[in-house]
Amino acid sequence: MKKLLFLALLLAAALPTFAQSSYNFQRRSLFEVLPIHSNDIVFLGNSITDGCEWAELFDNPRIKNRGISADRTGWMLERLDPIVKGQPKKLFLLIGTNDLAAGIAPQTVVDNIRRILERFRTESPRTKLYVQSIFPVNGVDAGGKTRKHWSKGAEIIETNKLLQELCRELDIPYLDIYSVLVDERGLLDKRYTNDGLHLTGEGYLVWKKAIEQYVKLSLIHISEPTRLR
């Protein structure tokens, strides 16, 4: 019985590691050898960021994709070194929906995001930081493997409110992309998704339009949350 209990504790302790897929490891190992430069613009996030060809979308080879599918805030904290050391010009952060789907509390998500932002502010102070809202989800109009995310609509709204407060406190631009993707029912607009979570090409074009001015401007100061409609 004691052996079984010991094995159970070992498995429980290892779950966060096991949850990170081979794809996660492959992407992390790639990002460790690909350089980031001081004139680069970095998009950092999970599968929603991972799924876009950012350099092509903005016709800018200095834009680097550092998204990893299924990533969470805690795992992201473990892979910041190569990005921080590169001292990028700008960083666009989008993270949190997978945390919420895994049952992690909104305040914990935001606490981890604070740690990510403070790491850059301390070690790469010239990097212009932008925090993007977590996107809406839609479990009504789409089917697939994203069911755990669909029940988290209320938690997404709560987390975004906490993110706004965090950005106001740290004087970091908060980009409210949630509002340009949501429909009248409070769901991710079915025009922009085929699984209720990830974006189609049209969805990425909407996202691009919402943030284009911040990607292009060399400096912008925003002290209050910014609606992008």
PDB file of C-alpha atoms in Angstrom:
ATOM      1  CA  MET A   1       0.000   0.000   0.000  1.00  0.00           C
ATOM      2  CA  LYS A   2       2.847   2.380   0.878  1.00  0.00           C
ATOM      3  CA  LYS A   3       4.507   1.629  -2.463  1.00  0.00           C
ATOM      4  CA  LEU A   4       1.300   2.381  -4.332  1.00  0.00           C
ATOM      5  CA  LEU A   5       0.904   5.655  -2.455  1.00  0.00           C
ATOM      6  CA  PHE A   6       4.505   6.595  -3.225  1.00  0.00           C
ATOM      7  CA  LEU A   7       4.033   5.847  -6.925  1.00  0.00           C
ATOM      8  CA  ALA A   8       0.830   7.876  -6.981  1.00  0.00           C
ATOM      9  CA  LEU A   9       2.635  10.862  -5.456  1.00  0.00           C
ATOM     10  CA  LEU A  10       5.430  10.555  -8.011  1.00  0.00           C
ATOM     11  CA  LEU A  11       2.931  10.502 -10.861  1.00  0.00           C
ATOM     12  CA  ALA A  12       1.078  13.493  -9.467  1.00  0.00           C
ATOM     13  CA  ALA A  13       4.322  15.452  -9.211  1.00  0.00           C
ATOM     14  CA  ALA A  14       5.225  14.558 -12.785  1.00  0.00           C
ATOM     15  CA  LEU A  15       1.891  15.474 -14.364  1.00  0.00           C
ATOM     16  CA  PRO A  16       2.869  19.027 -15.395  1.00  0.00           C
ATOM     17  CA  THR A  17       5.911  17.650 -17.192  1.00  0.00           C
ATOM     18  CA  PHE A  18       3.990  14.860 -18.884  1.00  0.00           C
ATOM     19  CA  ALA A  19       1.343  17.342 -19.983  1.00  0.00           C
ATOM     20  CA  GLN A  20       3.913  19.143 -22.105  1.00  0.00           C
ATOM     21  CA  SER A  21       3.903  17.339 -25.420  1.00  0.00           C
ATOM     22  CA  SER A  22       6.761  16.329 -27.676  1.00  0.00           C
ATOM     23  CA  TYR A  23       5.680  19.213 -29.910  1.00  0.00           C
ATOM     24  CA  ASN A  24       6.184  21.596 -27.005  1.00  0.00           C
ATOM     25  CA  PHE A  25       9.711  20.262 -26.486  1.00  0.00           C
ATOM     26  CA  GLN A  26      10.475  20.467 -30.220  1.00  0.00           C
ATOM     27  CA  ARG A  27       9.366  24.080 -30.464  1.00  0.00           C
ATOM     28  CA  ARG A  28      11.194  25.075 -27.291  1.00  0.00           C
ATOM     29  CA  SER A  29      14.405  23.460 -28.489  1.00  0.00           C
ATOM     30  CA  LEU A  30      14.067  25.258 -31.832  1.00  0.00           C
ATOM     31  CA  PHE A  31      13.502  28.629 -30.175  1.00  0.00           C
ATOM     32  CA  GLU A  32      16.599  28.082 -28.047  1.00  0.00           C
ATOM     33  CA  VAL A  33      18.815  28.027 -31.156  1.00  0.00           C
ATOM     34  CA  LEU A  34      17.010  30.650 -33.256  1.00  0.00           C
ATOM     35  CA  PRO A  35      18.269  34.130 -32.347  1.00  0.00           C
ATOM     36  CA  ILE A  36      16.219  37.117 -31.277  1.00  0.00           C
ATOM     37  CA  HIS A  37      17.668  40.538 -32.128  1.00  0.00           C
ATOM     38  CA  SER A  38      17.108  43.993 -30.675  1.00  0.00           C
ATOM     39  CA  ASN A  39      15.118  45.149 -33.727  1.00  0.00           C
ATOM     40  CA  ASP A  40      12.783  42.133 -33.714  1.00  0.00           C
ATOM     41  CA  ILE A  41       9.078  42.108 -32.882  1.00  0.00           C
ATOM     42  CA  VAL A  42       8.113  38.943 -31.004  1.00  0.00           C
ATOM     43  CA  PHE A  43       4.667  37.337 -30.822  1.00  0.00           C
ATOM     44  CA  LEU A  44       4.656  35.135 -27.729  1.00  0.00           C
ATOM     45  CA  GLY A  45       1.777  32.810 -26.948  1.00  0.00           C
ATOM     46  CA  ASN A  46       0.059  29.467 -27.377  1.00  0.00           C
ATOM     47  CA  SER A  47      -1.489  27.718 -30.392  1.00  0.00           C
ATOM     48  CA  ILE A  48      -3.442  30.794 -31.456  1.00  0.00           C
ATOM     49  CA  THR A  49      -0.161  32.650 -31.881  1.00  0.00           C
ATOM     50  CA  ASP A  50       1.648  29.552 -33.144  1.00  0.00           C
ATOM     51  CA  GLY A  51      -0.863  29.123 -35.959  1.00  0.00           C
ATOM     52  CA  CYS A  52      -0.077  32.365 -37.770  1.00  0.00           C
ATOM     53  CA  GLU A  53       2.643  33.302 -40.248  1.00  0.00           C
ATOM     54  CA  TRP A  54       3.267  36.676 -38.625  1.00  0.00           C
ATOM     55  CA  ALA A  55       6.153  37.828 -40.808  1.00  0.00           C
ATOM     56  CA  GLU A  56       4.066  37.202 -43.916  1.00  0.00           C
ATOM     57  CA  LEU A  57       0.889  38.648 -42.427  1.00  0.00           C
ATOM     58  CA  PHE A  58       2.616  41.975 -41.721  1.00  0.00           C
ATOM     59  CA  ASP A  59       5.153  41.687 -44.561  1.00  0.00           C
ATOM     60  CA  ASN A  60       7.935  42.198 -42.054  1.00  0.00           C
ATOM     61  CA  PRO A  61      10.806  39.701 -41.705  1.00  0.00           C
ATOM     62  CA  ARG A  62      11.731  41.171 -38.321  1.00  0.00           C
ATOM     63  CA  ILE A  63       8.595  39.657 -36.747  1.00  0.00           C
ATOM     64  CA  LYS A  64       9.327  36.392 -34.933  1.00  0.00           C
ATOM     65  CA  ASN A  65       6.750  33.780 -33.935  1.00  0.00           C
ATOM     66  CA  ARG A  66       7.353  32.336 -30.472  1.00  0.00           C
ATOM     67  CA  GLY A  67       4.008  30.608 -30.037  1.00  0.00           C
ATOM     68  CA  ILE A  68       3.730  27.016 -28.846  1.00  0.00           C
ATOM     69  CA  SER A  69       0.519  25.045 -29.151  1.00  0.00           C
ATOM     70  CA  ALA A  70      -1.107  24.153 -25.785  1.00  0.00           C
ATOM     71  CA  ASP A  71       1.284  26.405 -23.863  1.00  0.00           C
ATOM     72  CA  ARG A  72       0.391  27.725 -20.423  1.00  0.00           C
ATOM     73  CA  THR A  73       1.673  30.631 -18.364  1.00  0.00           C
ATOM     74  CA  GLY A  74       3.719  28.443 -16.025  1.00  0.00           C
ATOM     75  CA  TRP A  75       5.429  26.653 -18.907  1.00  0.00           C
ATOM     76  CA  MET A  76       6.036  29.923 -20.704  1.00  0.00           C
ATOM     77  CA  LEU A  77       7.928  31.220 -17.687  1.00  0.00           C
ATOM     78  CA  GLU A  78      10.382  28.355 -18.186  1.00  0.00           C
ATOM     79  CA  ARG A  79      11.202  29.293 -21.802  1.00  0.00           C
ATOM     80  CA  LEU A  80      11.756  33.040 -21.636  1.00  0.00           C
ATOM     81  CA  ASP A  81      15.569  33.056 -21.500  1.00  0.00           C
ATOM     82  CA  PRO A  82      16.308  33.134 -25.267  1.00  0.00           C
ATOM     83  CA  ILE A  83      13.727  35.865 -25.835  1.00  0.00           C
ATOM     84  CA  VAL A  84      14.721  38.061 -22.916  1.00  0.00           C
ATOM     85  CA  LYS A  85      18.405  37.767 -23.800  1.00  0.00           C
ATOM     86  CA  GLY A  86      17.651  38.954 -27.347  1.00  0.00           C
ATOM     87  CA  GLN A  87      16.250  42.263 -26.028  1.00  0.00           C
ATOM     88  CA  PRO A  88      13.518  42.497 -28.713  1.00  0.00           C
ATOM     89  CA  LYS A  89      12.085  45.835 -29.754  1.00  0.00           C
ATOM     90  CA  LYS A  90       8.492  44.806 -29.029  1.00  0.00           C
ATOM     91  CA  LEU A  91       6.672  41.865 -27.477  1.00  0.00           C
ATOM     92  CA  PHE A  92       3.011  40.975 -28.081  1.00  0.00           C
ATOM     93  CA  LEU A  93       1.820  38.545 -25.401  1.00  0.00           C
ATOM     94  CA  LEU A  94      -1.258  36.319 -25.595  1.00  0.00           C
ATOM     95  CA  ILE A  95      -1.553  33.506 -23.041  1.00  0.00           C
ATOM     96  CA  GLY A  96      -4.007  32.019 -20.553  1.00  0.00           C
ATOM     97  CA  THR A  97      -6.811  30.152 -22.289  1.00  0.00           C
ATOM     98  CA  ASN A  98      -5.156  26.753 -21.808  1.00  0.00           C
ATOM     99  CA  ASP A  99      -4.563  27.506 -18.125  1.00  0.00           C
ATOM    100  CA  LEU A 100      -8.263  28.184 -17.666  1.00  0.00           C
ATOM    101  CA  ALA A 101      -9.219  25.022 -19.567  1.00  0.00           C
ATOM    102  CA  ALA A 102      -6.983  23.064 -17.182  1.00  0.00           C
ATOM    103  CA  GLY A 103      -8.812  24.482 -14.167  1.00  0.00           C
ATOM    104  CA  ILE A 104      -6.212  27.075 -13.170  1.00  0.00           C
ATOM    105  CA  ALA A 105      -7.791  30.069 -11.437  1.00  0.00           C
ATOM    106  CA  PRO A 106      -7.898  33.462 -13.209  1.00  0.00           C
ATOM    107  CA  GLN A 107      -5.861  35.139 -10.462  1.00  0.00           C
ATOM    108  CA  THR A 108      -3.121  32.512 -10.793  1.00  0.00           C
ATOM    109  CA  VAL A 109      -3.035  33.080 -14.561  1.00  0.00           C
ATOM    110  CA  VAL A 110      -2.633  36.817 -14.070  1.00  0.00           C
ATOM    111  CA  ASP A 111      -0.026  36.340 -11.342  1.00  0.00           C
ATOM    112  CA  ASN A 112       2.050  34.294 -13.803  1.00  0.00           C
ATOM    113  CA  ILE A 113       1.581  36.909 -16.516  1.00  0.00           C
ATOM    114  CA  ARG A 114       2.821  39.520 -14.047  1.00  0.00           C
ATOM    115  CA  ARG A 115       5.971  37.428 -13.572  1.00  0.00           C
ATOM    116  CA  ILE A 116       6.458  37.220 -17.349  1.00  0.00           C
ATOM    117  CA  LEU A 117       6.091  40.978 -17.761  1.00  0.00           C
ATOM    118  CA  GLU A 118       8.314  41.808 -14.811  1.00  0.00           C
ATOM    119  CA  ARG A 119      11.018  39.543 -16.194  1.00  0.00           C
ATOM    120  CA  PHE A 120      11.119  41.631 -19.370  1.00  0.00           C
ATOM    121  CA  ARG A 121      10.870  44.938 -17.532  1.00  0.00           C
ATOM    122  CA  THR A 122      13.812  43.977 -15.350  1.00  0.00           C
ATOM    123  CA  GLU A 123      16.097  42.266 -17.870  1.00  0.00           C
ATOM    124  CA  SER A 124      14.994  43.825 -21.180  1.00  0.00           C
ATOM    125  CA  PRO A 125      13.734  47.287 -20.202  1.00  0.00           C
ATOM    126  CA  ARG A 126      13.807  48.666 -23.755  1.00  0.00           C
ATOM    127  CA  THR A 127      11.326  46.062 -24.972  1.00  0.00           C
ATOM    128  CA  LYS A 128       7.921  47.639 -25.591  1.00  0.00           C
ATOM    129  CA  LEU A 129       5.369  45.285 -24.051  1.00  0.00           C
ATOM    130  CA  TYR A 130       1.787  44.727 -25.223  1.00  0.00           C
ATOM    131  CA  VAL A 131      -0.669  42.453 -23.422  1.00  0.00           C
ATOM    132  CA  GLN A 132      -3.489  41.087 -25.555  1.00  0.00           C
ATOM    133  CA  SER A 133      -6.791  39.982 -24.059  1.00  0.00           C
ATOM    134  CA  ILE A 134      -7.675  36.298 -23.992  1.00  0.00           C
ATOM    135  CA  PHE A 135     -10.004  35.569 -26.896  1.00  0.00           C
ATOM    136  CA  PRO A 136     -13.655  34.476 -26.621  1.00  0.00           C
ATOM    137  CA  VAL A 137     -14.608  30.836 -27.182  1.00  0.00           C
ATOM    138  CA  ASN A 138     -17.593  29.197 -28.869  1.00  0.00           C
ATOM    139  CA  GLY A 139     -18.996  25.785 -27.941  1.00  0.00           C
ATOM    140  CA  VAL A 140     -22.312  26.266 -29.737  1.00  0.00           C
ATOM    141  CA  ASP A 141     -21.398  26.619 -33.385  1.00  0.00           C
ATOM    142  CA  ALA A 142     -18.334  24.381 -33.611  1.00  0.00           C
ATOM    143  CA  GLY A 143     -17.257  20.888 -32.623  1.00  0.00           C
ATOM    144  CA  GLY A 144     -13.899  19.241 -32.035  1.00  0.00           C
ATOM    145  CA  LYS A 145     -11.268  18.685 -29.379  1.00  0.00           C
ATOM    146  CA  THR A 146     -11.588  22.020 -27.596  1.00  0.00           C
ATOM    147  CA  ARG A 147     -14.548  21.236 -25.315  1.00  0.00           C
ATOM    148  CA  LYS A 148     -12.625  22.005 -22.111  1.00  0.00           C
ATOM    149  CA  HIS A 149     -12.245  25.586 -23.294  1.00  0.00           C
ATOM    150  CA  TRP A 150     -15.891  26.156 -24.147  1.00  0.00           C
ATOM    151  CA  SER A 151     -17.143  26.207 -20.565  1.00  0.00           C
ATOM    152  CA  LYS A 152     -14.658  28.893 -19.556  1.00  0.00           C
ATOM    153  CA  GLY A 153     -16.363  31.946 -21.009  1.00  0.00           C
ATOM    154  CA  ALA A 154     -16.986  33.517 -17.588  1.00  0.00           C
ATOM    155  CA  GLU A 155     -13.421  32.797 -16.463  1.00  0.00           C
ATOM    156  CA  ILE A 156     -12.064  34.418 -19.641  1.00  0.00           C
ATOM    157  CA  ILE A 157     -14.015  37.598 -18.925  1.00  0.00           C
ATOM    158  CA  GLU A 158     -12.820  37.597 -15.304  1.00  0.00           C
ATOM    159  CA  THR A 159      -9.207  37.032 -16.354  1.00  0.00           C
ATOM    160  CA  ASN A 160      -9.368  39.829 -18.903  1.00  0.00           C
ATOM    161  CA  LYS A 161     -10.639  42.229 -16.240  1.00  0.00           C
ATOM    162  CA  LEU A 162      -7.730  41.255 -14.000  1.00  0.00           C
ATOM    163  CA  LEU A 163      -5.353  41.698 -16.936  1.00  0.00           C
ATOM    164  CA  GLN A 164      -6.691  45.207 -17.514  1.00  0.00           C
ATOM    165  CA  GLU A 165      -6.051  46.039 -13.873  1.00  0.00           C
ATOM    166  CA  LEU A 166      -2.548  44.583 -14.074  1.00  0.00           C
ATOM    167  CA  CYS A 167      -1.715  46.574 -17.202  1.00  0.00           C
ATOM    168  CA  ARG A 168      -3.043  49.759 -15.628  1.00  0.00           C
ATOM    169  CA  GLU A 169      -0.900  49.131 -12.564  1.00  0.00           C
ATOM    170  CA  LEU A 170       2.246  48.432 -14.613  1.00  0.00           C
ATOM    171  CA  ASP A 171       1.476  51.100 -17.239  1.00  0.00           C
ATOM    172  CA  ILE A 172       1.602  48.553 -20.050  1.00  0.00           C
ATOM    173  CA  PRO A 173      -0.749  48.722 -23.076  1.00  0.00           C
ATOM    174  CA  TYR A 174      -3.670  46.301 -22.838  1.00  0.00           C
ATOM    175  CA  LEU A 175      -5.133  45.459 -26.261  1.00  0.00           C
ATOM    176  CA  ASP A 176      -8.774  44.412 -26.076  1.00  0.00           C
ATOM    177  CA  ILE A 177      -8.977  42.012 -29.009  1.00  0.00           C
ATOM    178  CA  TYR A 178     -11.756  40.046 -27.298  1.00  0.00           C
ATOM    179  CA  SER A 179     -14.208  42.758 -28.340  1.00  0.00           C
ATOM    180  CA  VAL A 180     -13.441  42.551 -32.058  1.00  0.00           C
ATOM    181  CA  LEU A 181     -13.847  38.749 -32.170  1.00  0.00           C
ATOM    182  CA  VAL A 182     -16.949  38.288 -30.010  1.00  0.00           C
ATOM    183  CA  ASP A 183     -20.492  38.081 -31.409  1.00  0.00           C
ATOM    184  CA  GLU A 184     -23.730  39.436 -29.972  1.00  0.00           C
ATOM    185  CA  ARG A 185     -24.127  36.293 -27.830  1.00  0.00           C
ATOM    186  CA  GLY A 186     -20.757  36.723 -26.168  1.00  0.00           C
ATOM    187  CA  LEU A 187     -19.143  33.912 -28.199  1.00  0.00           C
ATOM    188  CA  LEU A 188     -16.226  33.741 -30.598  1.00  0.00           C
ATOM    189  CA  ASP A 189     -17.808  34.766 -33.892  1.00  0.00           C
ATOM    190  CA  LYS A 190     -18.294  31.677 -36.060  1.00  0.00           C
ATOM    191  CA  ARG A 191     -17.025  33.656 -39.057  1.00  0.00           C
ATOM    192  CA  TYR A 192     -13.551  33.543 -37.531  1.00  0.00           C
ATOM    193  CA  THR A 193     -13.253  29.951 -36.273  1.00  0.00           C
ATOM    194  CA  ASN A 194     -13.894  26.362 -37.287  1.00  0.00           C
ATOM    195  CA  ASP A 195     -13.446  24.729 -33.876  1.00  0.00           C
ATOM    196  CA  GLY A 196     -14.650  27.341 -31.386  1.00  0.00           C
ATOM    197  CA  LEU A 197     -11.149  28.238 -30.183  1.00  0.00           C
ATOM    198  CA  HIS A 198      -8.621  28.716 -32.995  1.00  0.00           C
ATOM    199  CA  LEU A 199      -8.822  31.282 -35.765  1.00  0.00           C
ATOM    200  CA  THR A 200      -9.296  30.841 -39.490  1.00  0.00           C
ATOM    201  CA  GLY A 201      -7.541  33.084 -42.003  1.00  0.00           C
ATOM    202  CA  GLU A 202     -10.299  35.676 -41.783  1.00  0.00           C
ATOM    203  CA  GLY A 203      -9.945  35.717 -38.011  1.00  0.00           C
ATOM    204  CA  TYR A 204      -6.235  36.436 -38.289  1.00  0.00           C
ATOM    205  CA  LEU A 205      -6.987  39.326 -40.637  1.00  0.00           C
ATOM    206  CA  VAL A 206      -9.333  40.804 -38.014  1.00  0.00           C
ATOM    207  CA  TRP A 207      -6.623  40.390 -35.378  1.00  0.00           C
ATOM    208  CA  LYS A 208      -4.063  41.998 -37.673  1.00  0.00           C
ATOM    209  CA  LYS A 209      -6.265  45.015 -38.297  1.00  0.00           C
ATOM    210  CA  ALA A 210      -6.826  45.445 -34.570  1.00  0.00           C
ATOM    211  CA  ILE A 211      -3.130  45.619 -33.676  1.00  0.00           C
ATOM    212  CA  GLU A 212      -1.534  46.893 -36.876  1.00  0.00           C
ATOM    213  CA  GLN A 213      -0.954  50.413 -35.592  1.00  0.00           C
ATOM    214  CA  TYR A 214       0.897  49.076 -32.526  1.00  0.00           C
ATOM    215  CA  VAL A 215       3.067  46.735 -34.576  1.00  0.00           C
ATOM    216  CA  LYS A 216       4.101  49.581 -36.883  1.00  0.00           C
ATOM    217  CA  LEU A 217       4.523  52.469 -34.459  1.00  0.00           C
ATOM    218  CA  SER A 218       7.921  52.735 -32.842  1.00  0.00           C
ATOM    219  CA  LEU A 219       6.484  54.080 -29.621  1.00  0.00           C
ATOM    220  CA  ILE A 220       3.003  54.432 -28.184  1.00  0.00           C
ATOM    221  CA  HIS A 221       1.872  55.181 -24.657  1.00  0.00           C
ATOM    222  CA  ILE A 222      -1.446  53.839 -23.412  1.00  0.00           C
ATOM    223  CA  SER A 223      -2.369  54.165 -19.744  1.00  0.00           C
ATOM    224  CA  GLU A 224      -5.917  52.844 -20.019  1.00  0.00           C
ATOM    225  CA  PRO A 225      -7.340  49.640 -21.547  1.00  0.00           C
ATOM    226  CA  THR A 226      -7.879  50.137 -25.249  1.00  0.00           C
ATOM    227  CA  ARG A 227     -10.919  48.848 -27.112  1.00  0.00           C
ATOM    228  CA  LEU A 228     -10.040  47.997 -30.702  1.00  0.00           C
ATOM    229  CA  ARG A 229     -13.434  47.963 -32.316  1.00  0.00           C
TER     230      ARG A 229
END
